[in-house]
Amino acid sequence: VRALVVGSGAREHALAWGLREGGHEVLVVPGNDGVAAHGIACTSEDPEALACDLAVIGPEAPLVAGLADRLRARGRLVVGPGADGARLEASKSFMKEFLVAAGVPTARHGTFGDPGSAREFLSSLRAPYVVKTDGLAAGKGVLVTEDLAAATADVEEKLSGRAFGEAGTTVVIEEGLVGEECSLLVLTDGVRAVPLAPAQDFKRVGDGGTGPNTGGMGVYAPMPLVPGLVEEVMASVISPTLVELARRGIEYRGVLYAGLMLTPSGPQLLEYNVRFGDPETEALVLLYREGLAELLEGCARGELGTAPVARGAAVTVVLAAHGYPEAPRAGDVISGLGVDGQLAEPVEGVVIFHAGTRRRPDGAFETAGGRVLAVSAHAATIAEARERAYRGAEAITFSGKVQRGDIAREVEGAM
Ligand code: AMP
Ligand code: GLY
């Protein structure tokens, strides 16, 4: 099978690697220099012009723009919803309206286009306050704060259109939920649904959850949860979502990524993403290896199979560029990588997935984006995977490297 992976980050590198492990011939569009160095073909051609048996679309933007619809119209098998399903991620106000209609547990909220009624709603809530831009904002459109004045100022800033343009002219305000966050990625063909191992993403840039929100600084999976919790989420969140999608005539084949808050009164859905998570995917592919390919094919065909068995544990540590997330610097030379973009001195179980790197004329890699590399490690236990991931991360150096030191630290003993 010839598989196409659309996107240019570490997530797409990981998906391509997993498909290759499953015996597929893989082409990544456009990919990056690190993917190509790993022996995976990349092209900058138009994905619609390329022949393939299976296409997996990584990022949300092409899904929202209807790429899955256009590929399906050409007879391709695709993992990823059409533009109608992708609205679950494209518009937070749509998503919230959908969740309420479906009866999915989610934070109380209101949607506002004018500052006056937004202020009024805010003052009816208790801290923490949550203010979200309606449209896509690359993970940067959400403020969570204990401070009512800061929340009010943020509403005004967002509604002014200065911060996020059109994407910000509507805001969603929510009550803040408290608990542990969990990413549950579920593959669905619209009828059946299969959960992958629960993962925990570390969203803030600094240790202990300090500093600004990022795209994700690291992740581990499986997340140790109370027994039965995944089944509970499948019943209270995923099943009603599938019913509501069908009721609205939305055919959905792809990933439903449930961003959950595990509150004392049960799991609540913070948001849906309509794609694989980044960096969740970089850890998950190591748990399933070749098993993932078959699952993706079944999903795209509408004949989703059963979940492959997750083996062991995986920990991913993201290495980001100097100045991330506000103003990442490009052009810092990376040392510790070989010509294939993997560790020059291999660490057992470690795979390096490239996000923002490029090759210099002398063959060395340099930084070329906010998140630069995802160092992923697989082992029998979280503790061992963590030790391997950090050994790999320390072996890679570049000026201004930003990395968290506490990925999976608190769960080391759990498994
Ligand atoms: P979202 O893009 O909606 O997932 O929001 C990004 C991050 O903001 C989430 O991962 C949470 O850490 C936080 N967040 C979003 N909504 C809430 C909420 N209702 N209560 C507490 N934290 C939230
Ligand atoms: N890890 C967060 C995301 O993919 O949106």
Short mmCIF file of C-alpha atoms and ligand atoms in Angstrom, two decimals:
data_model
loop_
_atom_site.label_atom_id
_atom_site.label_comp_id
_atom_site.label_asym_id
_atom_site.label_seq_id
_atom_site.Cartn_x
_atom_site.Cartn_y
_atom_site.Cartn_z
CA VAL A 1 0.00 0.00 0.00
CA ARG A 2 1.24 3.45 -0.85
CA ALA A 3 0.44 5.81 1.99
CA LEU A 4 0.55 9.58 1.95
CA VAL A 5 1.06 11.59 5.12
CA VAL A 6 0.20 15.27 4.86
CA GLY A 7 2.06 17.70 7.10
CA SER A 8 5.54 18.84 8.03
CA GLY A 9 6.09 18.21 11.73
CA ALA A 10 7.21 15.57 14.20
CA ARG A 11 3.66 14.17 14.30
CA GLU A 12 3.79 13.44 10.59
CA HIS A 13 7.31 12.03 10.92
CA ALA A 14 5.96 9.67 13.59
CA LEU A 15 2.91 8.64 11.54
CA ALA A 16 5.13 7.96 8.53
CA TRP A 17 7.51 5.94 10.66
CA GLY A 18 4.60 3.90 12.05
CA LEU A 19 3.18 3.25 8.58
CA ARG A 20 6.60 2.17 7.38
CA GLU A 21 6.87 -0.19 10.36
CA GLY A 22 3.57 -1.63 9.14
CA GLY A 23 5.10 -2.38 5.74
CA HIS A 24 3.70 0.54 3.78
CA GLU A 25 5.52 2.54 1.19
CA VAL A 26 5.26 6.09 2.57
CA LEU A 27 5.43 9.55 1.06
CA VAL A 28 5.22 12.65 3.25
CA VAL A 29 3.89 15.92 1.84
CA PRO A 30 5.82 18.13 2.42
CA GLY A 31 7.68 16.55 5.36
CA ASN A 32 10.98 18.08 6.36
CA ASP A 33 14.73 17.48 6.05
CA GLY A 34 14.80 15.25 9.12
CA VAL A 35 12.08 12.96 7.74
CA ALA A 36 13.95 12.66 4.44
CA ALA A 37 17.22 11.95 6.28
CA HIS A 38 15.42 9.06 8.02
CA GLY A 39 14.91 7.42 4.63
CA ILE A 40 11.26 8.42 4.28
CA ALA A 41 10.41 10.02 0.92
CA CYS A 42 9.16 13.62 0.99
CA THR A 43 7.74 15.80 -1.76
CA SER A 44 6.40 19.32 -2.00
CA GLU A 45 3.92 18.39 -4.74
CA ASP A 46 0.20 19.00 -4.37
CA PRO A 47 -1.23 16.03 -2.40
CA GLU A 48 -4.28 15.99 -4.66
CA ALA A 49 -2.07 15.26 -7.65
CA LEU A 50 -0.33 12.28 -6.01
CA ALA A 51 -1.46 8.69 -6.41
CA CYS A 52 -1.95 6.84 -3.13
CA ASP A 53 -4.03 4.12 -1.54
CA LEU A 54 -4.31 5.75 1.86
CA ALA A 55 -3.91 9.37 2.96
CA VAL A 56 -3.45 10.46 6.56
CA ILE A 57 -3.84 14.20 7.12
CA GLY A 58 -1.86 15.51 10.11
CA PRO A 59 -2.75 19.16 10.83
CA GLU A 60 -6.16 20.75 11.34
CA ALA A 61 -5.84 23.53 8.75
CA PRO A 62 -6.05 21.33 5.62
CA LEU A 63 -8.90 19.33 7.20
CA VAL A 64 -10.82 22.53 7.90
CA ALA A 65 -10.13 23.60 4.31
CA GLY A 66 -11.71 20.40 2.97
CA LEU A 67 -8.65 18.45 1.82
CA ALA A 68 -10.17 15.15 3.00
CA ASP A 69 -13.32 15.87 0.97
CA ARG A 70 -11.30 16.59 -2.15
CA LEU A 71 -9.15 13.46 -1.77
CA ARG A 72 -12.25 11.31 -1.20
CA ALA A 73 -13.84 12.81 -4.29
CA ARG A 74 -10.84 11.41 -6.15
CA GLY A 75 -11.48 7.96 -4.71
CA ARG A 76 -8.75 7.97 -2.08
CA LEU A 77 -9.07 6.34 1.32
CA VAL A 78 -8.53 9.06 3.91
CA VAL A 79 -7.96 9.24 7.65
CA GLY A 80 -9.40 12.62 8.61
CA PRO A 81 -12.86 14.19 8.62
CA GLY A 82 -14.31 16.38 5.91
CA ALA A 83 -14.74 20.11 6.40
CA ASP A 84 -18.10 19.53 8.13
CA GLY A 85 -16.62 17.30 10.84
CA ALA A 86 -13.53 19.50 11.15
CA ARG A 87 -15.73 22.34 12.40
CA LEU A 88 -15.54 20.63 15.79
CA GLU A 89 -12.03 22.02 15.98
CA ALA A 90 -12.36 25.05 13.70
CA SER A 91 -14.94 26.77 15.86
CA LYS A 92 -15.13 26.50 19.63
CA SER A 93 -18.63 27.99 19.66
CA PHE A 94 -19.79 25.31 17.19
CA MET A 95 -18.11 22.63 19.26
CA LYS A 96 -19.79 23.81 22.46
CA GLU A 97 -23.20 24.00 20.80
CA PHE A 98 -22.62 20.48 19.45
CA LEU A 99 -21.58 19.10 22.86
CA VAL A 100 -24.64 20.56 24.56
CA ALA A 101 -26.90 19.09 21.85
CA ALA A 102 -25.17 15.71 22.22
CA GLY A 103 -25.34 15.75 26.02
CA VAL A 104 -21.55 15.45 26.46
CA PRO A 105 -20.30 16.69 29.85
CA THR A 106 -18.41 19.96 29.34
CA ALA A 107 -17.73 23.21 31.19
CA ARG A 108 -20.58 25.74 31.45
CA HIS A 109 -20.02 28.42 28.84
CA GLY A 110 -21.31 31.37 26.87
CA THR A 111 -20.49 32.68 23.39
CA PHE A 112 -20.10 36.44 22.89
CA GLY A 113 -19.44 38.96 20.18
CA ASP A 114 -19.70 42.08 22.31
CA PRO A 115 -17.72 43.01 25.42
CA GLY A 116 -20.69 44.16 27.52
CA SER A 117 -22.53 40.84 27.78
CA ALA A 118 -19.20 39.00 27.99
CA ARG A 119 -18.28 41.05 31.07
CA GLU A 120 -21.63 40.34 32.63
CA PHE A 121 -21.26 36.57 32.10
CA LEU A 122 -17.71 36.61 33.45
CA SER A 123 -18.82 38.27 36.66
CA SER A 124 -21.44 35.52 37.15
CA LEU A 125 -18.68 32.86 37.21
CA ARG A 126 -16.23 31.83 39.89
CA ALA A 127 -12.46 31.70 39.34
CA PRO A 128 -10.64 30.28 37.43
CA TYR A 129 -11.91 32.07 34.33
CA VAL A 130 -11.33 30.73 30.85
CA VAL A 131 -11.46 32.90 27.70
CA LYS A 132 -11.07 31.30 24.26
CA THR A 133 -10.95 32.73 20.76
CA ASP A 134 -13.58 31.05 18.62
CA GLY A 135 -11.41 30.18 15.63
CA LEU A 136 -8.12 28.38 15.06
CA ALA A 137 -5.31 30.06 16.97
CA ALA A 138 -2.57 27.41 16.92
CA GLY A 139 -3.07 26.60 20.60
CA LYS A 140 -2.50 30.20 21.65
CA GLY A 141 -6.06 31.47 21.88
CA VAL A 142 -6.86 30.30 25.42
CA LEU A 143 -6.38 32.24 28.67
CA VAL A 144 -6.95 30.55 32.03
CA THR A 145 -6.71 32.98 34.94
CA GLU A 146 -7.75 33.45 38.57
CA ASP A 147 -7.93 37.21 37.98
CA LEU A 148 -11.29 38.62 36.83
CA ALA A 149 -9.71 41.88 35.65
CA ALA A 150 -7.20 39.96 33.50
CA ALA A 151 -10.01 37.85 32.02
CA THR A 152 -12.03 40.97 31.22
CA ALA A 153 -9.04 42.66 29.61
CA ASP A 154 -8.39 39.52 27.56
CA VAL A 155 -11.99 39.47 26.31
CA GLU A 156 -11.65 43.07 25.17
CA GLU A 157 -8.30 42.44 23.52
CA LYS A 158 -9.66 39.38 21.68
CA LEU A 159 -12.90 41.05 20.59
CA SER A 160 -10.96 44.06 19.26
CA GLY A 161 -9.60 41.74 16.55
CA ARG A 162 -6.04 42.89 17.28
CA ALA A 163 -4.77 39.60 18.62
CA PHE A 164 -6.31 36.96 16.35
CA GLY A 165 -8.03 38.88 13.57
CA GLU A 166 -11.21 37.23 12.33
CA ALA A 167 -10.60 34.10 14.44
CA GLY A 168 -11.00 36.24 17.56
CA THR A 169 -14.08 38.31 16.85
CA THR A 170 -16.17 35.82 18.81
CA VAL A 171 -15.08 34.53 22.21
CA VAL A 172 -16.17 31.55 24.26
CA ILE A 173 -16.06 32.09 28.02
CA GLU A 174 -16.07 29.05 30.28
CA GLU A 175 -16.03 28.20 33.92
CA GLY A 176 -12.61 26.84 34.85
CA LEU A 177 -12.46 23.15 35.63
CA VAL A 178 -9.93 21.70 38.01
CA GLY A 179 -8.31 18.30 37.75
CA GLU A 180 -5.80 16.30 35.76
CA GLU A 181 -5.80 16.65 31.99
CA CYS A 182 -5.79 13.63 29.73
CA SER A 183 -5.63 13.25 25.95
CA LEU A 184 -7.71 10.36 24.69
CA LEU A 185 -7.26 9.83 20.96
CA VAL A 186 -10.04 7.75 19.47
CA LEU A 187 -10.11 6.39 15.95
CA THR A 188 -13.56 6.20 14.46
CA ASP A 189 -15.13 5.25 11.15
CA GLY A 190 -18.33 7.00 12.20
CA VAL A 191 -19.90 3.83 13.59
CA ARG A 192 -17.23 2.04 15.57
CA ALA A 193 -14.68 3.75 17.78
CA VAL A 194 -11.41 2.51 19.18
CA PRO A 195 -9.52 4.38 21.91
CA LEU A 196 -5.75 4.52 21.86
CA ALA A 197 -3.80 4.54 25.12
CA PRO A 198 -4.57 7.62 27.25
CA ALA A 199 -1.74 10.15 27.16
CA GLN A 200 -0.74 13.14 29.24
CA ASP A 201 0.56 16.19 27.43
CA PHE A 202 2.65 18.86 29.21
CA LYS A 203 1.36 22.13 27.76
CA ARG A 204 3.22 24.86 29.66
CA VAL A 205 6.74 25.76 28.67
CA GLY A 206 8.25 25.51 32.16
CA ASP A 207 8.74 22.80 34.77
CA GLY A 208 5.86 22.38 37.18
CA GLY A 209 3.40 23.78 34.66
CA THR A 210 4.75 27.35 34.73
CA GLY A 211 5.03 29.93 31.94
CA PRO A 212 2.98 30.31 28.78
CA ASN A 213 0.99 27.60 27.02
CA THR A 214 2.72 25.89 24.11
CA GLY A 215 1.85 23.32 21.48
CA GLY A 216 3.11 20.67 23.95
CA MET A 217 6.53 20.17 25.57
CA GLY A 218 6.33 16.45 26.14
CA VAL A 219 4.02 13.55 26.74
CA TYR A 220 3.84 10.06 28.11
CA ALA A 221 1.51 7.14 27.54
CA PRO A 222 -0.23 5.14 28.79
CA MET A 223 -1.42 7.46 31.53
CA PRO A 224 -2.29 5.42 34.64
CA LEU A 225 -6.01 5.98 35.21
CA VAL A 226 -8.52 4.53 37.59
CA PRO A 227 -9.84 1.28 36.11
CA GLY A 228 -12.88 1.72 33.90
CA LEU A 229 -12.27 5.39 33.16
CA VAL A 230 -11.61 4.93 29.44
CA GLU A 231 -14.82 2.89 29.15
CA GLU A 232 -16.66 5.66 31.00
CA VAL A 233 -15.37 8.28 28.54
CA MET A 234 -16.31 6.09 25.59
CA ALA A 235 -19.85 5.86 26.99
CA SER A 236 -20.37 9.43 28.22
CA VAL A 237 -18.37 11.39 25.63
CA ILE A 238 -17.56 9.42 22.47
CA SER A 239 -20.81 7.47 21.97
CA PRO A 240 -23.10 10.52 22.21
CA THR A 241 -20.72 12.35 19.87
CA LEU A 242 -21.06 9.63 17.23
CA VAL A 243 -24.85 9.72 17.59
CA GLU A 244 -24.90 13.50 17.19
CA LEU A 245 -22.57 13.39 14.17
CA ALA A 246 -24.88 10.87 12.51
CA ARG A 247 -27.95 12.92 13.40
CA ARG A 248 -26.39 15.90 11.64
CA GLY A 249 -25.44 13.82 8.62
CA ILE A 250 -21.71 14.26 9.20
CA GLU A 251 -19.69 11.24 8.07
CA TYR A 252 -16.60 11.12 10.23
CA ARG A 253 -13.63 8.90 9.52
CA GLY A 254 -10.55 9.88 11.41
CA VAL A 255 -9.29 10.78 14.85
CA LEU A 256 -11.47 12.29 17.53
CA TYR A 257 -8.97 13.63 20.02
CA ALA A 258 -10.76 14.22 23.29
CA GLY A 259 -9.02 16.76 25.53
CA LEU A 260 -10.40 15.77 28.93
CA MET A 261 -10.33 17.25 32.40
CA LEU A 262 -10.63 14.50 34.99
CA THR A 263 -12.61 16.30 37.67
CA PRO A 264 -13.72 14.87 41.02
CA SER A 265 -17.25 14.66 39.59
CA GLY A 266 -16.17 12.76 36.49
CA PRO A 267 -14.50 13.37 33.14
CA GLN A 268 -15.44 16.58 31.30
CA LEU A 269 -14.59 17.35 27.69
CA LEU A 270 -12.48 20.51 27.33
CA GLU A 271 -12.26 20.29 23.58
CA TYR A 272 -12.18 18.09 20.53
CA ASN A 273 -9.37 18.12 18.04
CA VAL A 274 -10.12 16.43 14.74
CA ARG A 275 -6.62 15.03 14.18
CA PHE A 276 -3.75 13.29 15.86
CA GLY A 277 -2.17 15.19 18.75
CA ASP A 278 1.33 16.58 18.66
CA PRO A 279 3.36 15.38 20.61
CA GLU A 280 0.93 12.59 21.68
CA THR A 281 1.41 10.81 18.37
CA GLU A 282 5.18 10.70 18.76
CA ALA A 283 4.70 8.58 21.89
CA LEU A 284 1.69 6.55 20.74
CA VAL A 285 3.33 5.21 17.58
CA LEU A 286 5.99 3.56 19.73
CA LEU A 287 3.32 1.71 21.72
CA TYR A 288 1.61 0.30 18.63
CA ARG A 289 4.38 0.21 16.00
CA GLU A 290 3.17 -1.83 13.03
CA GLY A 291 -0.29 -2.30 14.60
CA LEU A 292 -1.19 1.28 13.86
CA ALA A 293 -1.07 0.91 10.07
CA GLU A 294 -3.84 -1.68 9.97
CA LEU A 295 -6.00 0.40 12.28
CA LEU A 296 -5.61 3.48 10.06
CA GLU A 297 -6.49 1.53 6.94
CA GLY A 298 -9.61 0.09 8.56
CA CYS A 299 -10.62 3.55 9.73
CA ALA A 300 -10.30 5.03 6.26
CA ARG A 301 -12.21 2.11 4.71
CA GLY A 302 -15.09 2.34 7.17
CA GLU A 303 -14.18 -1.08 8.55
CA LEU A 304 -12.43 -0.12 11.76
CA GLY A 305 -10.88 -3.10 13.49
CA THR A 306 -10.11 -3.66 17.14
CA ALA A 307 -7.39 -1.76 18.94
CA PRO A 308 -3.94 -3.22 18.67
CA VAL A 309 -2.35 -4.01 21.99
CA ALA A 310 -0.30 -1.18 23.47
CA ARG A 311 3.06 -2.56 24.52
CA GLY A 312 5.10 -1.03 27.32
CA ALA A 313 5.32 2.71 27.85
CA ALA A 314 6.54 5.70 25.88
CA VAL A 315 7.89 9.09 26.93
CA THR A 316 8.51 12.00 24.57
CA VAL A 317 10.58 15.05 25.44
CA VAL A 318 10.28 18.03 23.09
CA LEU A 319 13.34 20.17 22.40
CA ALA A 320 12.29 23.71 21.47
CA ALA A 321 14.19 26.67 20.08
CA HIS A 322 15.52 29.63 22.01
CA GLY A 323 12.66 32.08 22.60
CA TYR A 324 9.87 29.47 22.27
CA PRO A 325 6.91 29.99 22.29
CA GLU A 326 6.87 33.77 21.79
CA ALA A 327 9.72 34.28 19.35
CA PRO A 328 11.61 31.11 18.42
CA ARG A 329 15.02 31.64 16.90
CA ALA A 330 16.08 29.79 13.76
CA GLY A 331 19.57 28.93 12.58
CA ASP A 332 21.15 27.37 15.69
CA VAL A 333 23.34 24.41 14.76
CA ILE A 334 22.26 21.11 16.32
CA SER A 335 24.87 18.62 17.50
CA GLY A 336 24.42 15.02 18.53
CA LEU A 337 22.61 13.86 15.39
CA GLY A 338 24.01 11.61 12.68
CA VAL A 339 23.46 11.92 8.92
CA ASP A 340 20.17 10.05 9.28
CA GLY A 341 18.92 12.68 11.76
CA GLN A 342 18.86 10.10 14.56
CA LEU A 343 21.12 10.05 17.62
CA ALA A 344 24.77 9.90 16.60
CA GLU A 345 25.25 7.59 19.58
CA PRO A 346 22.05 5.55 19.71
CA VAL A 347 20.12 4.99 22.94
CA GLU A 348 18.06 1.81 23.02
CA GLY A 349 14.37 2.39 22.32
CA VAL A 350 14.82 6.03 21.24
CA VAL A 351 13.55 7.49 17.96
CA ILE A 352 14.06 11.15 17.06
CA PHE A 353 11.12 12.77 15.24
CA HIS A 354 11.92 16.04 13.49
CA ALA A 355 9.63 19.07 13.72
CA GLY A 356 11.47 22.33 13.02
CA THR A 357 14.84 21.37 11.59
CA ARG A 358 16.55 21.92 8.30
CA ARG A 359 19.78 20.77 6.77
CA ARG A 360 22.65 23.17 6.19
CA PRO A 361 24.86 22.97 3.13
CA ASP A 362 27.54 21.29 5.29
CA GLY A 363 25.07 18.50 6.17
CA ALA A 364 24.47 19.48 9.79
CA PHE A 365 20.93 20.15 11.06
CA GLU A 366 19.90 23.54 12.40
CA THR A 367 16.81 24.86 14.18
CA ALA A 368 14.02 26.06 11.89
CA GLY A 369 10.90 26.33 14.03
CA GLY A 370 9.51 26.57 17.57
CA ARG A 371 9.40 22.90 18.44
CA VAL A 372 12.59 21.49 16.94
CA LEU A 373 12.77 17.79 17.81
CA ALA A 374 10.68 15.22 19.65
CA VAL A 375 12.85 12.69 21.46
CA SER A 376 10.66 9.60 21.93
CA ALA A 377 11.57 6.56 23.95
CA HIS A 378 9.93 3.20 24.36
CA ALA A 379 10.56 0.73 27.19
CA ALA A 380 8.76 -1.77 29.39
CA THR A 381 8.02 0.84 32.08
CA ILE A 382 7.47 4.60 32.26
CA ALA A 383 10.51 5.00 34.48
CA GLU A 384 12.74 3.26 31.97
CA ALA A 385 11.23 5.09 28.99
CA ARG A 386 11.72 8.37 30.84
CA GLU A 387 15.35 7.61 31.58
CA ARG A 388 15.95 6.75 27.92
CA ALA A 389 14.16 9.83 26.60
CA TYR A 390 16.20 12.13 28.83
CA ARG A 391 19.43 10.36 27.93
CA GLY A 392 18.56 11.01 24.25
CA ALA A 393 17.53 14.61 24.93
CA GLU A 394 20.78 15.38 26.77
CA ALA A 395 22.82 13.99 23.89
CA ILE A 396 21.39 16.66 21.57
CA THR A 397 22.61 20.20 22.04
CA PHE A 398 22.01 23.55 20.41
CA SER A 399 22.32 27.10 21.58
CA GLY A 400 19.27 28.20 23.60
CA LYS A 401 17.67 24.73 23.76
CA VAL A 402 14.39 24.82 25.72
CA GLN A 403 13.32 21.57 27.38
CA ARG A 404 11.25 20.56 30.39
CA GLY A 405 12.88 18.36 32.99
CA ASP A 406 9.74 16.95 34.55
CA ILE A 407 8.00 15.04 31.78
CA ALA A 408 6.43 11.94 33.37
CA ARG A 409 8.36 12.54 36.62
CA GLU A 410 5.34 12.16 38.89
CA VAL A 411 4.24 8.86 37.41
CA GLU A 412 7.62 7.16 37.32
CA GLY A 413 6.59 4.76 40.01
CA ALA A 414 3.14 4.05 38.59
CA MET A 415 4.06 1.48 36.01
P1 AMP B 1 -8.24 24.09 24.58
O1 AMP B 1 -7.54 24.63 23.36
O2 AMP B 1 -9.70 24.37 24.61
O3 AMP B 1 -7.90 22.66 24.89
O4 AMP B 1 -7.56 24.84 25.81
C1 AMP B 1 -6.16 24.79 25.99
C2 AMP B 1 -5.85 24.50 27.43
O5 AMP B 1 -6.49 25.44 28.27
C3 AMP B 1 -6.34 23.15 27.90
O6 AMP B 1 -5.47 22.13 27.60
C4 AMP B 1 -6.45 23.39 29.39
O7 AMP B 1 -5.17 23.31 29.98
C5 AMP B 1 -6.92 24.81 29.48
N1 AMP B 1 -8.39 24.86 29.56
C6 AMP B 1 -9.27 24.95 28.54
N2 AMP B 1 -10.54 24.98 28.96
C7 AMP B 1 -10.48 24.92 30.30
C8 AMP B 1 -11.46 24.91 31.35
N3 AMP B 1 -12.76 24.99 31.09
N4 AMP B 1 -11.01 24.82 32.62
C9 AMP B 1 -9.70 24.74 32.91
N5 AMP B 1 -8.73 24.75 31.98
C10 AMP B 1 -9.10 24.83 30.69
N1 GLY B 2 -0.95 18.20 22.07
C1 GLY B 2 -1.92 19.18 21.79
C2 GLY B 2 -2.45 19.16 20.44
O1 GLY B 2 -2.06 18.39 19.59
O2 GLY B 2 -3.33 19.96 20.16
#
